[in-house]
Amino acid sequence: MELTKEVQEGQQAYTRWGLNYYRFFVLGFSNRLGWRCSTPRLLRMYDEHASGNHLDVGVGTGYYVAHCRYPATNPRLGLMDINENSLQYAAGAAAKHSPEIYHYNVLEPIPDDLTKFDSIGMNYLLHCLPGSIAEKSVVFDHLAPLLSQDGVVFGSTVVRDGRHNAIARYLLKAYNERGHFHNSSDTAHGLESALRERFDEVKVQLVGSVALFSARKPINRPRSTDGE
């Protein structure tokens, strides 16, 4: 799988050691004191939206899919990521659900032979992807075909126009300089616009530095043909 420099930078921190660091620093410190969108708040988002037939994209440590309340005793859980370290780590965290593993780059088209999901989660994925919010929102085009008719796409991302304190401003500057984040121009308004171009029902809410979003009912646009 060939990756651009920006994509490599966005996921290179997710080594085994880096994921242990993420588990304690991001979940324990920066969510609460930096981004001011606590881990319990993000877990409630999963409790609200995750179905018994769920795909998580950009899986991190797998904390949320391992701890959220599914509306099914034996949920079908899919994990999709470009980083094999993250996939293995998250699969271990959620081992009780026997997750399906998908090693794909969501900036590229995904095979259309996957059985559809009723929910797709994208927690803290978009701010790691290169390009403007309009450019990186191509991931919604690639994931929408995997969503069932009444399914929901949901997630969170740190945005420039969030309500940043001094810790958040420092982290944003440092992470963008190191290439871990690519969100210096991302806004909640831009995210909402990108979602409304693709879905009929869209909700975006700012909590501290973070935009929480959910979207339903993909808009089916006919493909243009040559000469039109």
PDB file of C-alpha atoms in Angstrom:
ATOM      1  CA  MET A   1       0.000   0.000   0.000  1.00  0.00           C
ATOM      2  CA  GLU A   2       1.699   3.202  -1.217  1.00  0.00           C
ATOM      3  CA  LEU A   3       1.058   6.250   0.962  1.00  0.00           C
ATOM      4  CA  THR A   4       1.742   9.937   0.478  1.00  0.00           C
ATOM      5  CA  LYS A   5       4.105  11.703   2.876  1.00  0.00           C
ATOM      6  CA  GLU A   6       1.168  13.485   4.545  1.00  0.00           C
ATOM      7  CA  VAL A   7      -0.777  10.266   5.105  1.00  0.00           C
ATOM      8  CA  GLN A   8       2.337   8.593   6.534  1.00  0.00           C
ATOM      9  CA  GLU A   9       2.826  11.534   8.922  1.00  0.00           C
ATOM     10  CA  GLY A  10      -0.789  11.402  10.046  1.00  0.00           C
ATOM     11  CA  GLN A  11      -0.564   7.798  11.217  1.00  0.00           C
ATOM     12  CA  GLN A  12       3.128   7.280  11.984  1.00  0.00           C
ATOM     13  CA  ALA A  13       2.678   7.941  15.698  1.00  0.00           C
ATOM     14  CA  TYR A  14       0.516   4.847  16.078  1.00  0.00           C
ATOM     15  CA  THR A  15       3.265   2.412  16.963  1.00  0.00           C
ATOM     16  CA  ARG A  16       2.735  -0.045  19.807  1.00  0.00           C
ATOM     17  CA  TRP A  17       4.412   2.405  22.188  1.00  0.00           C
ATOM     18  CA  GLY A  18       2.536   5.308  20.652  1.00  0.00           C
ATOM     19  CA  LEU A  19      -0.800   3.577  21.198  1.00  0.00           C
ATOM     20  CA  ASN A  20       0.038   3.006  24.864  1.00  0.00           C
ATOM     21  CA  TYR A  21       0.881   6.719  25.090  1.00  0.00           C
ATOM     22  CA  TYR A  22      -2.387   7.560  23.304  1.00  0.00           C
ATOM     23  CA  ARG A  23      -4.349   5.428  25.735  1.00  0.00           C
ATOM     24  CA  PHE A  24      -3.084   7.308  28.774  1.00  0.00           C
ATOM     25  CA  PHE A  25      -2.324  10.802  27.458  1.00  0.00           C
ATOM     26  CA  VAL A  26      -5.140  11.389  24.961  1.00  0.00           C
ATOM     27  CA  LEU A  27      -7.897   9.483  26.752  1.00  0.00           C
ATOM     28  CA  GLY A  28      -6.817  10.632  30.186  1.00  0.00           C
ATOM     29  CA  PHE A  29      -5.379  14.134  29.737  1.00  0.00           C
ATOM     30  CA  SER A  30      -5.872  15.935  26.444  1.00  0.00           C
ATOM     31  CA  ASN A  31      -9.536  14.986  25.964  1.00  0.00           C
ATOM     32  CA  ARG A  32     -10.454  16.424  29.344  1.00  0.00           C
ATOM     33  CA  LEU A  33      -8.039  19.307  29.833  1.00  0.00           C
ATOM     34  CA  GLY A  34      -6.976  20.156  26.264  1.00  0.00           C
ATOM     35  CA  TRP A  35      -9.833  19.516  23.879  1.00  0.00           C
ATOM     36  CA  ARG A  36     -12.397  19.744  26.718  1.00  0.00           C
ATOM     37  CA  CYS A  37     -14.438  16.956  25.173  1.00  0.00           C
ATOM     38  CA  SER A  38     -13.962  14.231  27.733  1.00  0.00           C
ATOM     39  CA  THR A  39     -13.562  10.542  27.032  1.00  0.00           C
ATOM     40  CA  PRO A  40     -16.889   9.800  28.800  1.00  0.00           C
ATOM     41  CA  ARG A  41     -18.548  12.366  26.507  1.00  0.00           C
ATOM     42  CA  LEU A  42     -17.151  10.633  23.427  1.00  0.00           C
ATOM     43  CA  LEU A  43     -18.184   7.265  24.816  1.00  0.00           C
ATOM     44  CA  ARG A  44     -21.761   8.569  25.165  1.00  0.00           C
ATOM     45  CA  MET A  45     -21.646   9.406  21.455  1.00  0.00           C
ATOM     46  CA  TYR A  46     -20.878   5.734  20.780  1.00  0.00           C
ATOM     47  CA  ASP A  47     -23.588   4.601  23.183  1.00  0.00           C
ATOM     48  CA  GLU A  48     -26.073   6.748  21.246  1.00  0.00           C
ATOM     49  CA  HIS A  49     -25.094   5.809  17.695  1.00  0.00           C
ATOM     50  CA  ALA A  50     -23.239   2.486  17.590  1.00  0.00           C
ATOM     51  CA  SER A  51     -25.485  -0.280  16.286  1.00  0.00           C
ATOM     52  CA  GLY A  52     -25.303  -4.029  16.630  1.00  0.00           C
ATOM     53  CA  ASN A  53     -23.730  -4.032  13.155  1.00  0.00           C
ATOM     54  CA  HIS A  54     -20.953  -1.451  13.500  1.00  0.00           C
ATOM     55  CA  LEU A  55     -17.829  -0.477  11.559  1.00  0.00           C
ATOM     56  CA  ASP A  56     -15.179   1.712  13.199  1.00  0.00           C
ATOM     57  CA  VAL A  57     -12.764   3.589  10.940  1.00  0.00           C
ATOM     58  CA  GLY A  58      -9.527   5.036  12.285  1.00  0.00           C
ATOM     59  CA  VAL A  59      -9.654   2.774  15.303  1.00  0.00           C
ATOM     60  CA  GLY A  60      -6.987   4.189  17.618  1.00  0.00           C
ATOM     61  CA  THR A  61      -6.739   1.964  20.681  1.00  0.00           C
ATOM     62  CA  GLY A  62     -10.227   0.500  20.272  1.00  0.00           C
ATOM     63  CA  TYR A  63     -11.313   1.971  23.609  1.00  0.00           C
ATOM     64  CA  TYR A  64     -14.744   3.132  22.466  1.00  0.00           C
ATOM     65  CA  VAL A  65     -15.767   0.002  20.581  1.00  0.00           C
ATOM     66  CA  ALA A  66     -14.569  -2.101  23.507  1.00  0.00           C
ATOM     67  CA  HIS A  67     -16.523  -0.147  26.133  1.00  0.00           C
ATOM     68  CA  CYS A  68     -19.655   1.228  24.479  1.00  0.00           C
ATOM     69  CA  ARG A  69     -23.125  -0.254  25.002  1.00  0.00           C
ATOM     70  CA  TYR A  70     -24.317  -2.041  21.867  1.00  0.00           C
ATOM     71  CA  PRO A  71     -28.035  -2.691  21.346  1.00  0.00           C
ATOM     72  CA  ALA A  72     -27.240  -6.354  20.674  1.00  0.00           C
ATOM     73  CA  THR A  73     -25.802  -9.149  22.793  1.00  0.00           C
ATOM     74  CA  ASN A  74     -23.417 -10.304  20.067  1.00  0.00           C
ATOM     75  CA  PRO A  75     -22.720  -7.296  17.831  1.00  0.00           C
ATOM     76  CA  ARG A  76     -21.002  -7.550  14.483  1.00  0.00           C
ATOM     77  CA  LEU A  77     -17.956  -5.293  14.771  1.00  0.00           C
ATOM     78  CA  GLY A  78     -15.675  -4.247  11.912  1.00  0.00           C
ATOM     79  CA  LEU A  79     -12.373  -2.391  12.368  1.00  0.00           C
ATOM     80  CA  MET A  80     -10.891  -0.455   9.443  1.00  0.00           C
ATOM     81  CA  ASP A  81      -7.585   1.385   9.447  1.00  0.00           C
ATOM     82  CA  ILE A  82      -4.519   2.025   7.343  1.00  0.00           C
ATOM     83  CA  ASN A  83      -2.253   1.219  10.297  1.00  0.00           C
ATOM     84  CA  GLU A  84      -1.794  -2.450  11.159  1.00  0.00           C
ATOM     85  CA  ASN A  85      -0.525  -1.586  14.649  1.00  0.00           C
ATOM     86  CA  SER A  86      -3.809   0.176  15.409  1.00  0.00           C
ATOM     87  CA  LEU A  87      -5.830  -2.703  13.974  1.00  0.00           C
ATOM     88  CA  GLN A  88      -4.034  -5.261  16.130  1.00  0.00           C
ATOM     89  CA  TYR A  89      -4.236  -3.101  19.255  1.00  0.00           C
ATOM     90  CA  ALA A  90      -7.935  -2.334  18.807  1.00  0.00           C
ATOM     91  CA  ALA A  91      -8.729  -5.944  17.913  1.00  0.00           C
ATOM     92  CA  GLY A  92      -7.123  -7.012  21.187  1.00  0.00           C
ATOM     93  CA  ALA A  93      -9.109  -4.441  23.164  1.00  0.00           C
ATOM     94  CA  ALA A  94     -12.393  -5.567  21.574  1.00  0.00           C
ATOM     95  CA  ALA A  95     -11.508  -9.265  21.317  1.00  0.00           C
ATOM     96  CA  LYS A  96     -14.733 -10.325  23.053  1.00  0.00           C
ATOM     97  CA  HIS A  97     -16.629  -9.165  19.931  1.00  0.00           C
ATOM     98  CA  SER A  98     -14.436 -11.164  17.493  1.00  0.00           C
ATOM     99  CA  PRO A  99     -13.960  -8.125  15.222  1.00  0.00           C
ATOM    100  CA  GLU A 100     -13.589  -8.295  11.445  1.00  0.00           C
ATOM    101  CA  ILE A 101     -10.364  -6.601  10.300  1.00  0.00           C
ATOM    102  CA  TYR A 102     -10.160  -4.382   7.206  1.00  0.00           C
ATOM    103  CA  HIS A 103      -6.770  -2.947   6.229  1.00  0.00           C
ATOM    104  CA  TYR A 104      -7.725  -0.113   3.872  1.00  0.00           C
ATOM    105  CA  ASN A 105      -6.842   3.507   3.154  1.00  0.00           C
ATOM    106  CA  VAL A 106     -10.177   5.365   3.310  1.00  0.00           C
ATOM    107  CA  LEU A 107      -8.783   8.133   1.108  1.00  0.00           C
ATOM    108  CA  GLU A 108      -8.988   5.562  -1.673  1.00  0.00           C
ATOM    109  CA  PRO A 109     -12.085   3.674  -2.917  1.00  0.00           C
ATOM    110  CA  ILE A 110     -12.975   0.641  -0.812  1.00  0.00           C
ATOM    111  CA  PRO A 111     -14.078  -2.698  -2.341  1.00  0.00           C
ATOM    112  CA  ASP A 112     -17.855  -2.756  -2.659  1.00  0.00           C
ATOM    113  CA  ASP A 113     -18.297  -6.426  -1.774  1.00  0.00           C
ATOM    114  CA  LEU A 114     -18.321  -5.867   2.000  1.00  0.00           C
ATOM    115  CA  THR A 115     -21.569  -6.658   3.803  1.00  0.00           C
ATOM    116  CA  LYS A 116     -23.113  -3.328   4.792  1.00  0.00           C
ATOM    117  CA  PHE A 117     -23.075  -1.868   8.292  1.00  0.00           C
ATOM    118  CA  ASP A 118     -25.819  -0.059  10.211  1.00  0.00           C
ATOM    119  CA  SER A 119     -23.401   2.395  11.804  1.00  0.00           C
ATOM    120  CA  ILE A 120     -19.947   3.717  10.935  1.00  0.00           C
ATOM    121  CA  GLY A 121     -17.842   5.525  13.540  1.00  0.00           C
ATOM    122  CA  MET A 122     -14.991   7.917  12.709  1.00  0.00           C
ATOM    123  CA  ASN A 123     -13.553   9.171  15.977  1.00  0.00           C
ATOM    124  CA  TYR A 124     -10.611  11.602  15.680  1.00  0.00           C
ATOM    125  CA  LEU A 125      -9.920  10.498  12.108  1.00  0.00           C
ATOM    126  CA  LEU A 126     -10.520  13.582   9.960  1.00  0.00           C
ATOM    127  CA  HIS A 127      -8.019  15.847  11.707  1.00  0.00           C
ATOM    128  CA  CYS A 128      -5.256  13.327  10.894  1.00  0.00           C
ATOM    129  CA  LEU A 129      -6.024  13.285   7.152  1.00  0.00           C
ATOM    130  CA  PRO A 130      -4.260  15.629   4.706  1.00  0.00           C
ATOM    131  CA  GLY A 131      -5.972  18.338   2.677  1.00  0.00           C
ATOM    132  CA  SER A 132      -8.791  20.770   3.264  1.00  0.00           C
ATOM    133  CA  ILE A 133     -12.007  19.592   4.886  1.00  0.00           C
ATOM    134  CA  ALA A 134     -13.596  19.550   1.428  1.00  0.00           C
ATOM    135  CA  GLU A 135     -10.788  17.362   0.075  1.00  0.00           C
ATOM    136  CA  LYS A 136     -10.563  14.914   2.973  1.00  0.00           C
ATOM    137  CA  SER A 137     -14.362  14.531   3.042  1.00  0.00           C
ATOM    138  CA  VAL A 138     -13.925  12.156   0.113  1.00  0.00           C
ATOM    139  CA  VAL A 139     -13.813   9.548   2.878  1.00  0.00           C
ATOM    140  CA  PHE A 140     -17.589   9.937   3.215  1.00  0.00           C
ATOM    141  CA  ASP A 141     -17.957   9.103  -0.475  1.00  0.00           C
ATOM    142  CA  HIS A 142     -15.893   5.965   0.014  1.00  0.00           C
ATOM    143  CA  LEU A 143     -17.720   4.859   3.163  1.00  0.00           C
ATOM    144  CA  ALA A 144     -21.312   5.685   2.196  1.00  0.00           C
ATOM    145  CA  PRO A 145     -21.637   2.543   0.001  1.00  0.00           C
ATOM    146  CA  LEU A 146     -20.851   0.452   3.107  1.00  0.00           C
ATOM    147  CA  LEU A 147     -23.759   1.998   5.025  1.00  0.00           C
ATOM    148  CA  SER A 148     -27.200   0.413   5.139  1.00  0.00           C
ATOM    149  CA  GLN A 149     -30.206   2.445   4.000  1.00  0.00           C
ATOM    150  CA  ASP A 150     -31.183   3.564   7.501  1.00  0.00           C
ATOM    151  CA  GLY A 151     -27.638   3.637   8.884  1.00  0.00           C
ATOM    152  CA  VAL A 152     -25.703   6.450  10.542  1.00  0.00           C
ATOM    153  CA  VAL A 153     -22.179   7.821  10.120  1.00  0.00           C
ATOM    154  CA  PHE A 154     -20.880   9.565  13.238  1.00  0.00           C
ATOM    155  CA  GLY A 155     -17.674  10.761  14.774  1.00  0.00           C
ATOM    156  CA  SER A 156     -15.575  13.610  16.066  1.00  0.00           C
ATOM    157  CA  THR A 157     -12.707  15.786  14.923  1.00  0.00           C
ATOM    158  CA  VAL A 158     -10.710  18.665  16.359  1.00  0.00           C
ATOM    159  CA  VAL A 159     -11.416  21.846  14.372  1.00  0.00           C
ATOM    160  CA  ARG A 160      -9.785  25.258  14.063  1.00  0.00           C
ATOM    161  CA  ASP A 161     -12.919  27.171  15.094  1.00  0.00           C
ATOM    162  CA  GLY A 162     -13.472  25.201  18.272  1.00  0.00           C
ATOM    163  CA  ARG A 163     -13.279  26.835  21.683  1.00  0.00           C
ATOM    164  CA  HIS A 164      -9.566  26.428  22.425  1.00  0.00           C
ATOM    165  CA  ASN A 165      -7.809  27.011  25.706  1.00  0.00           C
ATOM    166  CA  ALA A 166      -4.042  27.460  26.061  1.00  0.00           C
ATOM    167  CA  ILE A 167      -3.396  23.699  26.199  1.00  0.00           C
ATOM    168  CA  ALA A 168      -5.445  23.083  23.055  1.00  0.00           C
ATOM    169  CA  ARG A 169      -3.677  25.877  21.168  1.00  0.00           C
ATOM    170  CA  TYR A 170      -0.288  24.422  22.125  1.00  0.00           C
ATOM    171  CA  LEU A 171      -1.279  20.883  21.107  1.00  0.00           C
ATOM    172  CA  LEU A 172      -2.753  22.050  17.797  1.00  0.00           C
ATOM    173  CA  LYS A 173       0.402  23.940  16.894  1.00  0.00           C
ATOM    174  CA  ALA A 174       2.708  21.084  17.925  1.00  0.00           C
ATOM    175  CA  TYR A 175       0.707  18.327  16.227  1.00  0.00           C
ATOM    176  CA  ASN A 176       0.347  20.249  12.967  1.00  0.00           C
ATOM    177  CA  GLU A 177       4.064  21.081  12.901  1.00  0.00           C
ATOM    178  CA  ARG A 178       4.932  17.405  13.409  1.00  0.00           C
ATOM    179  CA  GLY A 179       2.435  16.272  10.781  1.00  0.00           C
ATOM    180  CA  HIS A 180       0.314  14.239  13.213  1.00  0.00           C
ATOM    181  CA  PHE A 181      -2.598  16.616  12.519  1.00  0.00           C
ATOM    182  CA  HIS A 182      -3.574  18.286   9.242  1.00  0.00           C
ATOM    183  CA  ASN A 183      -6.433  20.471  10.464  1.00  0.00           C
ATOM    184  CA  SER A 184      -5.146  24.044  10.454  1.00  0.00           C
ATOM    185  CA  SER A 185      -7.976  25.068   8.099  1.00  0.00           C
ATOM    186  CA  ASP A 186     -10.685  22.634   9.263  1.00  0.00           C
ATOM    187  CA  THR A 187     -13.873  24.220  10.602  1.00  0.00           C
ATOM    188  CA  ALA A 188     -17.148  22.915  11.968  1.00  0.00           C
ATOM    189  CA  HIS A 189     -18.965  24.901   9.286  1.00  0.00           C
ATOM    190  CA  GLY A 190     -16.857  23.308   6.552  1.00  0.00           C
ATOM    191  CA  LEU A 191     -17.517  19.858   7.995  1.00  0.00           C
ATOM    192  CA  GLU A 192     -21.251  20.489   8.115  1.00  0.00           C
ATOM    193  CA  SER A 193     -21.250  21.750   4.513  1.00  0.00           C
ATOM    194  CA  ALA A 194     -19.353  18.660   3.334  1.00  0.00           C
ATOM    195  CA  LEU A 195     -21.820  16.388   5.133  1.00  0.00           C
ATOM    196  CA  ARG A 196     -24.893  18.218   3.799  1.00  0.00           C
ATOM    197  CA  GLU A 197     -23.601  17.732   0.263  1.00  0.00           C
ATOM    198  CA  ARG A 198     -23.754  13.979   0.869  1.00  0.00           C
ATOM    199  CA  PHE A 199     -26.487  13.288   3.463  1.00  0.00           C
ATOM    200  CA  ASP A 200     -30.054  14.435   4.070  1.00  0.00           C
ATOM    201  CA  GLU A 201     -29.924  14.459   7.877  1.00  0.00           C
ATOM    202  CA  VAL A 202     -26.881  16.097   9.477  1.00  0.00           C
ATOM    203  CA  LYS A 203     -26.028  17.213  13.011  1.00  0.00           C
ATOM    204  CA  VAL A 204     -22.808  18.967  14.051  1.00  0.00           C
ATOM    205  CA  GLN A 205     -22.137  20.099  17.622  1.00  0.00           C
ATOM    206  CA  LEU A 206     -19.095  21.881  19.034  1.00  0.00           C
ATOM    207  CA  VAL A 207     -17.863  20.641  22.407  1.00  0.00           C
ATOM    208  CA  GLY A 208     -14.715  22.505  23.403  1.00  0.00           C
ATOM    209  CA  SER A 209     -12.223  22.068  20.562  1.00  0.00           C
ATOM    210  CA  VAL A 210     -14.117  19.173  19.019  1.00  0.00           C
ATOM    211  CA  ALA A 211     -16.868  18.937  16.413  1.00  0.00           C
ATOM    212  CA  LEU A 212     -19.165  15.977  17.049  1.00  0.00           C
ATOM    213  CA  PHE A 213     -21.169  14.917  14.003  1.00  0.00           C
ATOM    214  CA  SER A 214     -23.738  12.441  12.794  1.00  0.00           C
ATOM    215  CA  ALA A 215     -25.309  11.980   9.361  1.00  0.00           C
ATOM    216  CA  ARG A 216     -28.026   9.780   7.870  1.00  0.00           C
ATOM    217  CA  LYS A 217     -29.622   9.040   4.519  1.00  0.00           C
ATOM    218  CA  PRO A 218     -26.882   9.374   1.865  1.00  0.00           C
ATOM    219  CA  ILE A 219     -27.882  11.430  -1.166  1.00  0.00           C
ATOM    220  CA  ASN A 220     -27.730   9.294  -4.289  1.00  0.00           C
ATOM    221  CA  ARG A 221     -26.525  11.377  -7.202  1.00  0.00           C
ATOM    222  CA  PRO A 222     -26.507   9.918 -10.725  1.00  0.00           C
ATOM    223  CA  ARG A 223     -23.070   9.613 -12.220  1.00  0.00           C
ATOM    224  CA  SER A 224     -22.394  11.860 -15.195  1.00  0.00           C
ATOM    225  CA  THR A 225     -21.549  10.302 -18.532  1.00  0.00           C
ATOM    226  CA  ASP A 226     -19.239  11.507 -21.288  1.00  0.00           C
ATOM    227  CA  GLY A 227     -20.705  14.374 -23.229  1.00  0.00           C
ATOM    228  CA  GLU A 228     -23.053  15.524 -20.475  1.00  0.00           C
TER     229      GLU A 228
END
